[in-house]
PDB file of C-alpha atoms in Angstrom:
ATOM      1  CA  UNK B   1      51.560  75.184  56.964  1.00  0.00           C
ATOM      2  CA  UNK B   2      51.124  75.635  53.236  1.00  0.00           C
ATOM      3  CA  UNK B   3      49.635  79.082  53.932  1.00  0.00           C
ATOM      4  CA  UNK B   4      53.068  80.506  54.699  1.00  0.00           C
ATOM      5  CA  UNK B   5      54.521  82.872  52.129  1.00  0.00           C
ATOM      6  CA  UNK B   6      58.102  81.900  52.786  1.00  0.00           C
ATOM      7  CA  UNK B   7      60.430  80.317  55.277  1.00  0.00           C
ATOM      8  CA  UNK B   8      63.558  81.606  56.948  1.00  0.00           C
ATOM      9  CA  UNK B   9      66.161  79.149  58.171  1.00  0.00           C
ATOM     10  CA  UNK B  10      67.693  80.673  61.296  1.00  0.00           C
ATOM     11  CA  UNK B  11      71.047  79.242  62.322  1.00  0.00           C
ATOM     12  CA  UNK B  12      72.004  79.808  65.912  1.00  0.00           C
ATOM     13  CA  UNK B  13      75.172  81.509  67.039  1.00  0.00           C
ATOM     14  CA  UNK B  14      78.139  79.545  68.336  1.00  0.00           C
ATOM     15  CA  UNK B  15      77.317  78.850  71.987  1.00  0.00           C
ATOM     16  CA  UNK B  16      73.525  79.069  72.006  1.00  0.00           C
ATOM     17  CA  UNK B  17      71.929  76.138  73.771  1.00  0.00           C
ATOM     18  CA  UNK B  18      68.373  77.455  74.041  1.00  0.00           C
ATOM     19  CA  UNK B  19      65.867  78.491  71.410  1.00  0.00           C
ATOM     20  CA  UNK B  20      63.667  80.880  73.350  1.00  0.00           C
ATOM     21  CA  UNK B  21      65.452  84.119  72.343  1.00  0.00           C
ATOM     22  CA  UNK B  22      65.493  83.209  68.651  1.00  0.00           C
ATOM     23  CA  UNK B  23      61.855  82.172  68.856  1.00  0.00           C
ATOM     24  CA  UNK B  24      60.638  85.148  70.893  1.00  0.00           C
ATOM     25  CA  UNK B  25      62.529  87.916  69.117  1.00  0.00           C
ATOM     26  CA  UNK B  26      62.878  86.564  65.558  1.00  0.00           C
ATOM     27  CA  UNK B  27      60.633  83.635  64.678  1.00  0.00           C
ATOM     28  CA  UNK B  28      57.469  84.749  66.503  1.00  0.00           C
ATOM     29  CA  UNK B  29      57.418  88.325  65.109  1.00  0.00           C
ATOM     30  CA  UNK B  30      58.116  87.032  61.579  1.00  0.00           C
ATOM     31  CA  UNK B  31      55.164  84.642  61.832  1.00  0.00           C
ATOM     32  CA  UNK B  32      52.810  87.079  63.572  1.00  0.00           C
ATOM     33  CA  UNK B  33      53.537  90.246  61.606  1.00  0.00           C
ATOM     34  CA  UNK B  34      54.592  88.928  58.194  1.00  0.00           C
ATOM     35  CA  UNK B  35      53.204  85.373  57.972  1.00  0.00           C
ATOM     36  CA  UNK B  36      56.724  83.960  57.528  1.00  0.00           C
ATOM     37  CA  UNK B  37      57.601  80.645  59.172  1.00  0.00           C
ATOM     38  CA  UNK B  38      60.993  79.760  60.620  1.00  0.00           C
ATOM     39  CA  UNK B  39      63.131  76.692  61.043  1.00  0.00           C
ATOM     40  CA  UNK B  40      65.482  77.127  63.998  1.00  0.00           C
ATOM     41  CA  UNK B  41      68.549  74.905  63.738  1.00  0.00           C
ATOM     42  CA  UNK B  42      70.379  73.681  66.822  1.00  0.00           C
ATOM     43  CA  UNK B  43      74.153  73.796  66.447  1.00  0.00           C
ATOM     44  CA  UNK B  44      76.053  70.515  66.450  1.00  0.00           C
ATOM     45  CA  UNK B  45      78.139  70.286  69.656  1.00  0.00           C
ATOM     46  CA  UNK B  46      75.525  72.272  71.645  1.00  0.00           C
ATOM     47  CA  UNK B  47      72.213  71.633  73.386  1.00  0.00           C
ATOM     48  CA  UNK B  48      70.828  68.157  72.784  1.00  0.00           C
ATOM     49  CA  UNK B  49      73.462  67.548  70.094  1.00  0.00           C
ATOM     50  CA  UNK B  50      76.392  68.090  72.470  1.00  0.00           C
ATOM     51  CA  UNK B  51      78.784  65.124  72.832  1.00  0.00           C
ATOM     52  CA  UNK B  52      78.496  63.432  76.223  1.00  0.00           C
ATOM     53  CA  UNK B  53      82.132  64.157  77.114  1.00  0.00           C
ATOM     54  CA  UNK B  54      81.877  67.899  76.344  1.00  0.00           C
ATOM     55  CA  UNK B  55      81.647  70.227  79.334  1.00  0.00           C
ATOM     56  CA  UNK B  56      79.152  73.086  78.884  1.00  0.00           C
ATOM     57  CA  UNK B  57      79.700  75.002  75.651  1.00  0.00           C
ATOM     58  CA  UNK B  58      83.447  74.426  75.308  1.00  0.00           C
ATOM     59  CA  UNK B  59      84.261  72.345  72.260  1.00  0.00           C
ATOM     60  CA  UNK B  60      87.117  69.942  72.888  1.00  0.00           C
ATOM     61  CA  UNK B  61      89.108  70.298  69.655  1.00  0.00           C
ATOM     62  CA  UNK B  62      89.685  73.112  67.181  1.00  0.00           C
ATOM     63  CA  UNK B  63      88.648  70.705  64.429  1.00  0.00           C
ATOM     64  CA  UNK B  64      85.197  70.478  66.083  1.00  0.00           C
ATOM     65  CA  UNK B  65      84.593  74.086  65.052  1.00  0.00           C
ATOM     66  CA  UNK B  66      85.149  73.213  61.391  1.00  0.00           C
ATOM     67  CA  UNK B  67      83.075  70.035  61.732  1.00  0.00           C
ATOM     68  CA  UNK B  68      80.264  72.072  63.276  1.00  0.00           C
ATOM     69  CA  UNK B  69      80.375  74.670  60.495  1.00  0.00           C
ATOM     70  CA  UNK B  70      80.437  72.019  57.771  1.00  0.00           C
ATOM     71  CA  UNK B  71      77.509  70.203  59.368  1.00  0.00           C
ATOM     72  CA  UNK B  72      75.478  73.430  59.604  1.00  0.00           C
ATOM     73  CA  UNK B  73      76.153  74.266  55.959  1.00  0.00           C
ATOM     74  CA  UNK B  74      75.100  70.787  54.822  1.00  0.00           C
ATOM     75  CA  UNK B  75      72.054  70.764  57.087  1.00  0.00           C
ATOM     76  CA  UNK B  76      71.054  74.225  55.875  1.00  0.00           C
ATOM     77  CA  UNK B  77      71.169  72.947  52.295  1.00  0.00           C
ATOM     78  CA  UNK B  78      69.083  69.901  53.202  1.00  0.00           C
ATOM     79  CA  UNK B  79      66.514  72.087  54.979  1.00  0.00           C
ATOM     80  CA  UNK B  80      66.307  74.408  51.969  1.00  0.00           C
ATOM     81  CA  UNK B  81      65.836  71.390  49.663  1.00  0.00           C
ATOM     82  CA  UNK B  82      63.130  70.014  51.946  1.00  0.00           C
ATOM     83  CA  UNK B  83      61.292  73.342  52.057  1.00  0.00           C
ATOM     84  CA  UNK B  84      61.460  73.587  48.282  1.00  0.00           C
ATOM     85  CA  UNK B  85      60.149  70.002  47.946  1.00  0.00           C
ATOM     86  CA  UNK B  86      57.278  70.994  50.259  1.00  0.00           C
ATOM     87  CA  UNK B  87      56.346  73.755  47.817  1.00  0.00           C
ATOM     88  CA  UNK B  88      57.870  76.825  49.440  1.00  0.00           C
ATOM     89  CA  UNK B  89      59.404  79.135  46.866  1.00  0.00           C
ATOM     90  CA  UNK B  90      60.295  82.280  48.811  1.00  0.00           C
ATOM     91  CA  UNK B  91      63.207  81.127  50.908  1.00  0.00           C
ATOM     92  CA  UNK B  92      65.666  83.066  53.015  1.00  0.00           C
ATOM     93  CA  UNK B  93      68.453  82.223  55.410  1.00  0.00           C
ATOM     94  CA  UNK B  94      69.865  84.121  58.352  1.00  0.00           C
ATOM     95  CA  UNK B  95      71.942  83.661  61.461  1.00  0.00           C
ATOM     96  CA  UNK B  96      73.613  85.557  64.248  1.00  0.00           C
ATOM     97  CA  UNK B  97      77.386  85.757  64.705  1.00  0.00           C
ATOM     98  CA  UNK B  98      78.923  82.461  63.581  1.00  0.00           C
ATOM     99  CA  UNK B  99      75.428  81.396  62.497  1.00  0.00           C
ATOM    100  CA  UNK B 100      75.369  84.400  60.153  1.00  0.00           C
ATOM    101  CA  UNK B 101      78.721  83.400  58.719  1.00  0.00           C
ATOM    102  CA  UNK B 102      77.449  79.847  58.189  1.00  0.00           C
ATOM    103  CA  UNK B 103      74.233  81.205  56.668  1.00  0.00           C
ATOM    104  CA  UNK B 104      76.374  83.130  54.157  1.00  0.00           C
ATOM    105  CA  UNK B 105      78.349  80.003  53.310  1.00  0.00           C
ATOM    106  CA  UNK B 106      75.146  77.974  52.968  1.00  0.00           C
ATOM    107  CA  UNK B 107      73.674  80.504  50.557  1.00  0.00           C
ATOM    108  CA  UNK B 108      76.938  80.495  48.593  1.00  0.00           C
ATOM    109  CA  UNK B 109      76.653  76.768  47.906  1.00  0.00           C
ATOM    110  CA  UNK B 110      72.871  76.851  47.296  1.00  0.00           C
ATOM    111  CA  UNK B 111      72.172  76.521  43.571  1.00  0.00           C
ATOM    112  CA  UNK B 112      69.427  79.177  43.386  1.00  0.00           C
ATOM    113  CA  UNK B 113      69.031  82.830  44.344  1.00  0.00           C
ATOM    114  CA  UNK B 114      68.204  83.160  48.041  1.00  0.00           C
ATOM    115  CA  UNK B 115      67.713  86.035  50.460  1.00  0.00           C
ATOM    116  CA  UNK B 116      70.620  85.993  52.924  1.00  0.00           C
ATOM    117  CA  UNK B 117      70.820  88.146  56.053  1.00  0.00           C
ATOM    118  CA  UNK B 118      73.905  87.497  58.208  1.00  0.00           C
ATOM    119  CA  UNK B 119      73.543  89.367  61.513  1.00  0.00           C
ATOM    120  CA  UNK B 120      76.496  90.473  63.674  1.00  0.00           C
ATOM    121  CA  UNK B 121      78.718  88.554  61.297  1.00  0.00           C
ATOM    122  CA  UNK B 122      81.830  89.258  59.299  1.00  0.00           C
ATOM    123  CA  UNK B 123      83.131  88.012  55.985  1.00  0.00           C
ATOM    124  CA  UNK B 124      86.087  86.148  57.444  1.00  0.00           C
ATOM    125  CA  UNK B 125      87.410  84.744  60.701  1.00  0.00           C
ATOM    126  CA  UNK B 126      91.000  84.935  59.475  1.00  0.00           C
ATOM    127  CA  UNK B 127      92.069  87.502  62.074  1.00  0.00           C
ATOM    128  CA  UNK B 128      90.732  85.401  64.946  1.00  0.00           C
ATOM    129  CA  UNK B 129      92.447  82.233  63.763  1.00  0.00           C
ATOM    130  CA  UNK B 130      95.682  83.675  62.391  1.00  0.00           C
ATOM    131  CA  UNK B 131      96.452  86.246  65.069  1.00  0.00           C
ATOM    132  CA  UNK B 132      94.365  85.962  68.201  1.00  0.00           C
ATOM    133  CA  UNK B 133      93.861  82.211  68.584  1.00  0.00           C
ATOM    134  CA  UNK B 134      97.097  81.026  67.001  1.00  0.00           C
ATOM    135  CA  UNK B 135      99.528  83.527  68.462  1.00  0.00           C
ATOM    136  CA  UNK B 136      98.036  83.739  71.951  1.00  0.00           C
ATOM    137  CA  UNK B 137      96.847  80.173  72.417  1.00  0.00           C
ATOM    138  CA  UNK B 138      98.524  77.648  70.174  1.00  0.00           C
ATOM    139  CA  UNK B 139     102.079  78.948  70.128  1.00  0.00           C
ATOM    140  CA  UNK B 140     101.953  81.896  72.533  1.00  0.00           C
ATOM    141  CA  UNK B 141     105.004  80.916  74.588  1.00  0.00           C
ATOM    142  CA  UNK B 142     107.082  80.090  71.506  1.00  0.00           C
ATOM    143  CA  UNK B 143     106.072  83.298  69.722  1.00  0.00           C
ATOM    144  CA  UNK B 144     107.099  85.411  72.707  1.00  0.00           C
ATOM    145  CA  UNK B 145     110.688  84.142  72.450  1.00  0.00           C
ATOM    146  CA  UNK B 146     111.024  84.017  68.690  1.00  0.00           C
ATOM    147  CA  UNK B 147     110.996  86.364  65.744  1.00  0.00           C
ATOM    148  CA  UNK B 148     107.204  85.890  65.375  1.00  0.00           C
ATOM    149  CA  UNK B 149     106.429  88.516  68.038  1.00  0.00           C
ATOM    150  CA  UNK B 150     103.695  90.972  67.120  1.00  0.00           C
ATOM    151  CA  UNK B 151     105.229  94.069  68.726  1.00  0.00           C
TER     152      UNK B 151
END
């Protein structure tokens, strides 16, 4: 293990419950072609970490999304600290979709320079929460009859 040049912490996207795609298409080629190891993190609320009362990949509360993101950011920091304590100096972090967003946030709170590669990610989810989710889901019926209409 100490022969590795660096490690990449790969955070999974929102509803991923299996590792095989991340392993086969990201972790394995990095190890084989570039001698870079990977730590693949399972999202809270999914896979083996899913609450018993949760059905499939649907989180039960909007607050669970923020709890999940906070947990991933903290766990990413702990993993980076652990890798550094183990003697790895060339660290990077990446993720796909929401995992990429959380990777960006993790690197923002990390106290050292770190390679960060968010994939299929954006800088903010404000549009989703402020327009799509809120106006169509939370108060859709009220907004249709009030002055908050979008059209």
